[in-house]
Each structure stands twice: as structure tokens, then as C-alpha cells.
Coordinates of C-alpha atoms in Angstrom, one line a residue:
X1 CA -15.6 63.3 75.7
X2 CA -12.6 62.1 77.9
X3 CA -9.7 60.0 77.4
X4 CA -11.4 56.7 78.4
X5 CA -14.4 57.3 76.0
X6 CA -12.4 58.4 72.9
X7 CA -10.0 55.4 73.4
X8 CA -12.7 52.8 73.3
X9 CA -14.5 54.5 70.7
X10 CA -11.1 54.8 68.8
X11 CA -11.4 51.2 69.2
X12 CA -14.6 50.2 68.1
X13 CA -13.7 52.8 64.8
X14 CA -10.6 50.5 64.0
X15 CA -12.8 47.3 64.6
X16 CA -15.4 48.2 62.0
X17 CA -12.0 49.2 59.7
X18 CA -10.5 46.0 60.0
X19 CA -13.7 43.7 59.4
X20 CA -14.7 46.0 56.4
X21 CA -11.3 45.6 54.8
X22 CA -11.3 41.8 55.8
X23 CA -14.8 41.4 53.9
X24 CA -13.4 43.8 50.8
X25 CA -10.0 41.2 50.8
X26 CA -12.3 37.8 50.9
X27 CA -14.9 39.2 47.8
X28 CA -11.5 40.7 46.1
X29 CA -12.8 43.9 45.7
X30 CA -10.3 46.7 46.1
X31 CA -12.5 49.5 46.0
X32 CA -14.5 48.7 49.0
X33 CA -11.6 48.0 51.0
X34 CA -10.1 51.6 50.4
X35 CA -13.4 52.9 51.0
X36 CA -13.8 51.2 54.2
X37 CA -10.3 52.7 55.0
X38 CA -10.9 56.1 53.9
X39 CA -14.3 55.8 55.6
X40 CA -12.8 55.0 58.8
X41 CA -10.1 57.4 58.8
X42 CA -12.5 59.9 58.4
X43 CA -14.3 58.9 61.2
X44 CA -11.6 58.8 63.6
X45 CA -10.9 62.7 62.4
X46 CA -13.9 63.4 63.3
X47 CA -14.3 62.0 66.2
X48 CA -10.6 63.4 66.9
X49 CA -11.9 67.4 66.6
X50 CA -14.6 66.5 69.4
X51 CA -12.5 65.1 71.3
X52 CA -10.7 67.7 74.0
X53 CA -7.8 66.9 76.8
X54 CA -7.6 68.4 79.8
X55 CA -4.0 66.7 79.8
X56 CA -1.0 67.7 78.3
X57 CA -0.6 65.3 75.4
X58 CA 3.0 66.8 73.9
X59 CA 6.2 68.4 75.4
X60 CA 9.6 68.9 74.5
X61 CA 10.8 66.2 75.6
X62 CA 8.3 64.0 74.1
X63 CA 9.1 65.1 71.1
X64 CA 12.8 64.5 71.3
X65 CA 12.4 61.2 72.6
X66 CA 9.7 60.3 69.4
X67 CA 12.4 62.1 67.4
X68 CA 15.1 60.0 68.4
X69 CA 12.8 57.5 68.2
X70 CA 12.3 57.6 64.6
X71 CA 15.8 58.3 63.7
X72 CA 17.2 55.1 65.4
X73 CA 14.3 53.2 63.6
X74 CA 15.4 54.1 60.0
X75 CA 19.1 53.5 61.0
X76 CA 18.7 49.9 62.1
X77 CA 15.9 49.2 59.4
X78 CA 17.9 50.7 56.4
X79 CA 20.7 48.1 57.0
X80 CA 18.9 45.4 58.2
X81 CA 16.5 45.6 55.1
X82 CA 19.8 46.1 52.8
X83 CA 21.7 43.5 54.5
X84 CA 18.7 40.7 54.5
X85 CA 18.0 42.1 50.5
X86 CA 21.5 41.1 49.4
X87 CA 21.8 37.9 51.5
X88 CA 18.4 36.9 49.2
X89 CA 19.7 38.2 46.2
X90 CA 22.9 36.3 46.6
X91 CA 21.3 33.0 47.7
X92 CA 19.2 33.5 44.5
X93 CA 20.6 29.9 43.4
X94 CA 19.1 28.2 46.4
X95 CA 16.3 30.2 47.3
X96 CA 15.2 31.5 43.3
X97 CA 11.8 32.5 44.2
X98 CA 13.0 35.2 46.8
X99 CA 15.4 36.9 44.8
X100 CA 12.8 40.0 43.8
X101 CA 11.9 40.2 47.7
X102 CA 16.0 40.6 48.1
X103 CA 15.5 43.5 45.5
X104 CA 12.4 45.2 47.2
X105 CA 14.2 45.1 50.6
X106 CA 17.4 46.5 48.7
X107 CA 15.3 49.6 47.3
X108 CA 13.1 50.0 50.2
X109 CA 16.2 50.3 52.6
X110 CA 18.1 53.0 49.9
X111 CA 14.2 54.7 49.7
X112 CA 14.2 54.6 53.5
X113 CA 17.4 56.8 53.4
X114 CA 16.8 59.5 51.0
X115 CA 13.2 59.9 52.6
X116 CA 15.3 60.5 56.0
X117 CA 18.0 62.6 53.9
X118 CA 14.8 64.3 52.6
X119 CA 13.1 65.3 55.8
X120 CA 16.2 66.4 57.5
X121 CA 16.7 68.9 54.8
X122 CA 13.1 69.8 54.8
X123 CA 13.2 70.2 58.7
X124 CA 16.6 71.8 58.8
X125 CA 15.3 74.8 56.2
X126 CA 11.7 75.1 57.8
X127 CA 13.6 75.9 61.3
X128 CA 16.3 78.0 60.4
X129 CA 14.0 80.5 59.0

């Protein structure tokens, strides 16, 4: 299978995800929606192990850009979230019905960190051995 064909059937494998878990939200039933999710993961696993490149897919620097990548995502996020969670917990007198959305942006930006603080350690360990 080449690029082209596992793209589009990459596609198609997404599709049938989304319209599964779009008919599991409009009957409310949870359990089909993860099973349509889990169902459709495995899929594109599978179809993942037949699938072989003849390109190179990864490099060095690829890697340092999605590196980079990642890390300038979690420090603009982290503040952003924290700055946009206090501005709603402060404003909780004019806006009282977002004040636990300023407290889940507030603990998502300080779980953002110590996931980062956590990877870096785990990375740092794995590659000095």
C-alpha cells in the first residue's frame, strides 16, 4: 500500500469513527461511543503495520523541530490557560456561571506543567543512560 492509498483509507477509518461516535452522542449511550473509538483505533493500527514507506518519514531534524514544537505549545498554553482561569475566577461576580471553567483552566495549565516537568525528567534519565 502507498502513501496516497493509506491516506485516504486513513480517511475513510476516521469518517466511520466520527459518525459512530456522533450516533453513540445523539442515543446517549457512552459505551458505544468508546467502542466505536477503540474500534477505530484499532483499525487504523492495523492498517498502520501493512502499511510500508519507501520514504523517509523521520530525521533529526524533524524531531527537533516537533520537539520544539511541543515545548513552545505547553509554554504559551500553561499561561494562557492560567491567565484566562483567573480572569474568570475573578470576574466570578459578573460572570458566576464560569467561575469552575476559571478553576479547570487554572488546574489544567499547573497539570500541563508538571506533566512537562515530568517528561523532561523521564527523557533526561532514559538518555543519560
Amino acid at each position: 500500500m502507498d502513501n496516497k492509498h493509506f491516506k485516504i483509507v486513513k480517511l475513510f477509518i476516521v469518517i466511520a469513527m466520527a459518525a459512530g461516535i456522533g450516533a453513540a452522542v445523539a442515543e446517549k449511550s457512552p459505551l458505544i461511543a468508546i467502542a466505536a473509538w477503540f474500534a477505530g483505533l484499532f483499525a487504523v493500527l492495523l492498517l498502520r503495520k501493512r502499511y510500508v514507506s519507501g520514504e523517509v518519514e523521520k530525521d533529526e531534524m524533524t524531531g527537533m523541530i516537533a520537539g520544539k514544537a511541543a515545548y513552545l505549545t505547553v509554554m504559551i498554553a500553561a499561561p494562557a490557560l492560567a491567565v484566562g482561569g483567573m480572569a474568570l475566577i475573578a470576574g466570578r461576580e459578573a460572570l458566576p456561571g464560569y467561575e469552575m471553567v476559571g478553576y479547570t483552566m487554572a488546574y489544567i495549565s499547573v497539570g500541563l506543567l508538571l506533566l512537562q516537568v515530568f517528561f523532561v525528567t523521564f527523557f533526561y534519565r532514559k538518555m543519560a543512560d
